[in-house]
PDB file of C-alpha atoms in Angstrom:
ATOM      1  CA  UNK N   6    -122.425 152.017-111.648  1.00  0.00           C
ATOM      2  CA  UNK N   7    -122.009 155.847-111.209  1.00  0.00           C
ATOM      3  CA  UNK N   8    -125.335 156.165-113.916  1.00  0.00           C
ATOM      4  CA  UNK N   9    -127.137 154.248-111.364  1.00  0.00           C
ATOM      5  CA  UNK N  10    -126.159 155.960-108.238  1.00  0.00           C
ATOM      6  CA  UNK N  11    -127.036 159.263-110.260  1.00  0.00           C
ATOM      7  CA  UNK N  12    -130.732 157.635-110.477  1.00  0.00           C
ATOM      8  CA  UNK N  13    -131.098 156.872-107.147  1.00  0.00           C
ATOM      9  CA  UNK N  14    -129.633 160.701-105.796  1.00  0.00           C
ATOM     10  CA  UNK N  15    -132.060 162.124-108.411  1.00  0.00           C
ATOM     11  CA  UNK N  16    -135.015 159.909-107.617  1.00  0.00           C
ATOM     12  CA  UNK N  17    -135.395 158.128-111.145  1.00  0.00           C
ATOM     13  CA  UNK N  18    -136.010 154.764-110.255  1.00  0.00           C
ATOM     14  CA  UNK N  19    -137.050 153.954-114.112  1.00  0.00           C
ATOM     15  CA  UNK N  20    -133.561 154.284-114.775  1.00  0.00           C
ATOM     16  CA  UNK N  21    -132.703 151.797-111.923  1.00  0.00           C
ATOM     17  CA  UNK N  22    -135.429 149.363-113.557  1.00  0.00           C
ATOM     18  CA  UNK N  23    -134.233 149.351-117.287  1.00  0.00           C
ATOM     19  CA  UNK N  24    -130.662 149.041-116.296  1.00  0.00           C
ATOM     20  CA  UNK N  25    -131.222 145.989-114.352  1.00  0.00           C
ATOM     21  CA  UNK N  26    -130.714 142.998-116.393  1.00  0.00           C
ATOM     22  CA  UNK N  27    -134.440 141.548-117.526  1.00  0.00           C
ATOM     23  CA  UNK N  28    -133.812 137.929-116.016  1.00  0.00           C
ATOM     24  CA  UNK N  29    -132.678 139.976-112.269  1.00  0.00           C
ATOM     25  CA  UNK N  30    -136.091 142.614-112.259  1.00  0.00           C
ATOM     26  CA  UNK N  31    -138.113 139.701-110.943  1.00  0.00           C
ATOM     27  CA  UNK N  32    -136.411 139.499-107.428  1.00  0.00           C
ATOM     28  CA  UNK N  33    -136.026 143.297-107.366  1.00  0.00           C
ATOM     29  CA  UNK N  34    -138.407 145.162-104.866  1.00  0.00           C
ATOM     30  CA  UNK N  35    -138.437 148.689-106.886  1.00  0.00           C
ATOM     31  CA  UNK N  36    -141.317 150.258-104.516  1.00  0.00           C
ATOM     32  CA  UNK N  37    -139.215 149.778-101.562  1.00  0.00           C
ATOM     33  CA  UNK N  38    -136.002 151.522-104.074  1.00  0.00           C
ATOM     34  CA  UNK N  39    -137.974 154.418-105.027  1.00  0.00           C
ATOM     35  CA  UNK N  40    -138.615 154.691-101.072  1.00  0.00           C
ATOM     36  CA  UNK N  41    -135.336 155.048-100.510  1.00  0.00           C
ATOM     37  CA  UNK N  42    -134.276 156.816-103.174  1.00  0.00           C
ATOM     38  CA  UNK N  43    -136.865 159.447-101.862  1.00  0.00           C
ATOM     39  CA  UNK N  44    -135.998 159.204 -98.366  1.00  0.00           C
ATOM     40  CA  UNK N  45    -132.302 159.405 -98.539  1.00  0.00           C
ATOM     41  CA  UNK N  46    -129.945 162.585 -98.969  1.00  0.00           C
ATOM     42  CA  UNK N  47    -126.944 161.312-101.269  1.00  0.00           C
ATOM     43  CA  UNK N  48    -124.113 162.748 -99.937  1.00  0.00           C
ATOM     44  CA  UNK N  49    -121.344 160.496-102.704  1.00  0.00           C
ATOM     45  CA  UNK N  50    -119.960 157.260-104.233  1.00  0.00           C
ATOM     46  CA  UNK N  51    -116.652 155.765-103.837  1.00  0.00           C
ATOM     47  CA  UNK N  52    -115.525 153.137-106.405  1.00  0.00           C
ATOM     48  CA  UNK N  53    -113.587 150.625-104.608  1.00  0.00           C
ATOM     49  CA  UNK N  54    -112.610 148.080-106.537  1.00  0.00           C
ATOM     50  CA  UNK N  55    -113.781 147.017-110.513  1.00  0.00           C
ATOM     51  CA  UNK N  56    -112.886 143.897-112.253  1.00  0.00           C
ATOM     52  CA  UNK N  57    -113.195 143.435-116.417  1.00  0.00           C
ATOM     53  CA  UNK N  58    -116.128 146.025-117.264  1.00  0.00           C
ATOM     54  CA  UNK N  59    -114.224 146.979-120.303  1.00  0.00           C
ATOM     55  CA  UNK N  60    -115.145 147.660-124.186  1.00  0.00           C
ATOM     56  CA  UNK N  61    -114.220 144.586-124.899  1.00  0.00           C
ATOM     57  CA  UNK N  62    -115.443 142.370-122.278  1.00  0.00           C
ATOM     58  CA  UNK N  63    -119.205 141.242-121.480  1.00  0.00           C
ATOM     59  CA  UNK N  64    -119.116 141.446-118.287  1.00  0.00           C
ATOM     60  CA  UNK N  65    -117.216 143.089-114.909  1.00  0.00           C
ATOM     61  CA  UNK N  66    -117.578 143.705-111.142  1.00  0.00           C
ATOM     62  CA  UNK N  67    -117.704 147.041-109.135  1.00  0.00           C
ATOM     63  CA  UNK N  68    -116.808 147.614-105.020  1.00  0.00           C
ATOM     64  CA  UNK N  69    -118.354 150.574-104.153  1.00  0.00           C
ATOM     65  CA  UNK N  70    -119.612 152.475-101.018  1.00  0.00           C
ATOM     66  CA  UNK N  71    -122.478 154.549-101.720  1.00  0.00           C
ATOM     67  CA  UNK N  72    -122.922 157.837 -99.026  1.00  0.00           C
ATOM     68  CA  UNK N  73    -126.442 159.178 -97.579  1.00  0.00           C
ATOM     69  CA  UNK N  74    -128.129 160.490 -94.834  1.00  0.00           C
ATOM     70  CA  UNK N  75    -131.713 159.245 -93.257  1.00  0.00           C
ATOM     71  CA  UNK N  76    -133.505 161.093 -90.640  1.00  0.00           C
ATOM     72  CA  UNK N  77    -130.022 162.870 -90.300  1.00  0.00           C
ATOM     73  CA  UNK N  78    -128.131 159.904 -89.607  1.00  0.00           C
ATOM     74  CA  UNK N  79    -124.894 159.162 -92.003  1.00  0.00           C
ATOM     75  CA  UNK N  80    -125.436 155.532 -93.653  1.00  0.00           C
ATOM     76  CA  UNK N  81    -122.796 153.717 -95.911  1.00  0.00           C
ATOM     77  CA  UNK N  82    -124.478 151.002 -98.329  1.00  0.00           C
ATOM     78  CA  UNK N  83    -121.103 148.803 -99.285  1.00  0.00           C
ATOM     79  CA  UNK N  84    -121.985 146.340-102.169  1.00  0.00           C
ATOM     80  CA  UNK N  85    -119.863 144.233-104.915  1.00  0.00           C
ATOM     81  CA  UNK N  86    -122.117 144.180-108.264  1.00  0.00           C
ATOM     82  CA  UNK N  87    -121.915 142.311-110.882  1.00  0.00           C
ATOM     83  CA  UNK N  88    -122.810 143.480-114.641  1.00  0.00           C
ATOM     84  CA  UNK N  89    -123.283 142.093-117.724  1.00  0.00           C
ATOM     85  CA  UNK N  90    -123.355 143.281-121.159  1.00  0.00           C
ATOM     86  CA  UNK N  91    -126.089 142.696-123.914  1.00  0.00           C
ATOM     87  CA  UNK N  92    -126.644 144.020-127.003  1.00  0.00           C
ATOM     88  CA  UNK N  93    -123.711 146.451-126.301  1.00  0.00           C
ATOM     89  CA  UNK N  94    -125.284 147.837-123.195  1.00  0.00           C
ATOM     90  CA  UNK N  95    -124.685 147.583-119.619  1.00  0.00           C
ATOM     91  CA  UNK N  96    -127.100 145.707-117.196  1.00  0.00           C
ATOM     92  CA  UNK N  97    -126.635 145.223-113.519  1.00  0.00           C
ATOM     93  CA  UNK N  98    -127.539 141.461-112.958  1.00  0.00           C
ATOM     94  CA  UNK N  99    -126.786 140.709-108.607  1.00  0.00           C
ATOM     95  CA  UNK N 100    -125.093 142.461-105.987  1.00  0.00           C
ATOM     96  CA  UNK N 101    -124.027 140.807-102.422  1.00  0.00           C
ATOM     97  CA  UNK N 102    -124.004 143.297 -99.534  1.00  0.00           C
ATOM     98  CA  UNK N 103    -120.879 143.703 -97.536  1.00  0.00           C
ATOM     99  CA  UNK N 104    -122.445 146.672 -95.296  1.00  0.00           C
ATOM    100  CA  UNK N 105    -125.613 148.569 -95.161  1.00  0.00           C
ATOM    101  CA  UNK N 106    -126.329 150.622 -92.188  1.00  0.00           C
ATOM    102  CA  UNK N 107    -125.237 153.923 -90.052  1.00  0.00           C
ATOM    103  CA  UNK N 108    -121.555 154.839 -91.104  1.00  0.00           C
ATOM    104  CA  UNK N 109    -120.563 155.754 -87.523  1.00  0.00           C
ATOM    105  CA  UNK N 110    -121.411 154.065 -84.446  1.00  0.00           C
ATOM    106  CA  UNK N 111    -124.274 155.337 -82.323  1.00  0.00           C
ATOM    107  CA  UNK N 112    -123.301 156.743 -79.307  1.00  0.00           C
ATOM    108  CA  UNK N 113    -123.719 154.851 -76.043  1.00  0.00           C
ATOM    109  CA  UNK N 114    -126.526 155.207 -73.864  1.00  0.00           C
ATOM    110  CA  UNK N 115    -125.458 156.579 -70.415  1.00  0.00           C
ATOM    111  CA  UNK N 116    -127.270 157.421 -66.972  1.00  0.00           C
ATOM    112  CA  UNK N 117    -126.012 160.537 -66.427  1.00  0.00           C
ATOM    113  CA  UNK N 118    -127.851 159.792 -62.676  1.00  0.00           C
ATOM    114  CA  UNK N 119    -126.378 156.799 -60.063  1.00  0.00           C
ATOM    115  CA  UNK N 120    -128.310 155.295 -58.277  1.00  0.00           C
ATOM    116  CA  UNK N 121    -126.799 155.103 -54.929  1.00  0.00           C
ATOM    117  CA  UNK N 122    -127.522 151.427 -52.987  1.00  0.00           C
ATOM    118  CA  UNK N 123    -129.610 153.390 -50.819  1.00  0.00           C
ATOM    119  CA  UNK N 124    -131.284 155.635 -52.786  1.00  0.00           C
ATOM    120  CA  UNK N 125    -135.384 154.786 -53.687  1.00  0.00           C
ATOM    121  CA  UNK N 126    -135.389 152.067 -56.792  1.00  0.00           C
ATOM    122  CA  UNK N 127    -135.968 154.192 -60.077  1.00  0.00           C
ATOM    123  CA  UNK N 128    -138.399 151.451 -61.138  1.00  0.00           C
ATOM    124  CA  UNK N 129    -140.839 153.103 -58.565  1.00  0.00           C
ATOM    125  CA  UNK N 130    -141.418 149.917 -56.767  1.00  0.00           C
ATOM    126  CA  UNK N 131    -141.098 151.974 -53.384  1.00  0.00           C
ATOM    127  CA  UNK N 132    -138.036 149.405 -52.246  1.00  0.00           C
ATOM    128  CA  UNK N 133    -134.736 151.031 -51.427  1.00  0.00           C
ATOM    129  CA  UNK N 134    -132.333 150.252 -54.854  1.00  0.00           C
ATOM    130  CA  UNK N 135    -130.123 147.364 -52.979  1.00  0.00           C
ATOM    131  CA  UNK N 136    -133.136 145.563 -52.351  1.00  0.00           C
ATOM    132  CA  UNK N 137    -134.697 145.875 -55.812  1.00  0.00           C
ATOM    133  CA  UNK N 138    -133.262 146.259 -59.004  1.00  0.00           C
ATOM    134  CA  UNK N 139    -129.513 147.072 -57.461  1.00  0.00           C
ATOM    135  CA  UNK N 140    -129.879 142.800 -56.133  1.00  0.00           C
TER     136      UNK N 140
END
């Protein structure tokens, strides 16, 4: 997991392709990866949670929350993976998303301005506010 994240912060997407188990790549959109990989500023990964994944087993699971920025905005992408192992090498094979979006909550859009009841309607229909929009 933590060789795959280091492909996506350093933009090698080939790496992304060859570890993905052969019988996953056909469901995989890897144009829209590499734009993201591009796009984003990797800021960290946090294992969460792993299950099997050892020497001896041939396959395992991995929580983890992966850390970037878009446009300047913080994002979280939260995933469980699975992997298998072939041939002595690690392939991821499906993930299910728990989260993927902006890791804090946008801020609310206020009107700094009231309207008062009798003030003209901001739609600029020329009708006082009470008898427009404020109904």
């Amino acid at each position: 997991m933590r060789a795959r994240y280091s492909a996506y912060s350093s933009k090698d997407i080939d790496f992304v392709i060859e570890s993905t188990f052969p019988a996953s790549r056909s469901g995989s959109d890897f144009e829209a990866m590499r734009s993201w990989a591009e796009q984003a500023a990797w800021e960290g990964l946090e294992v969460v949670a792993t299950s099997k994944g050892q020497e001896e087993d041939s396959s395992g699971e991995v929580e983890f929350i992966a850390r970037y920025r878009l446009n300047g905005v913080a994002h979280q992408h939260h995933e469980k993976s699975e992997f298998v192992k072939k041939d002595g090498i690690w392939f991821f094979k499906d993930g299910t998303v728990v989260y993927s979006g902006p890791s804090e909550k946008p801020a609310p859009v206020v009107n700094p301005v009231k309207t008062g009841r009798n003030d003209p309607c901001p739609c600029g229909s020329s009708k006082k506010f009470k008898k427009c929009c404020g109904a």
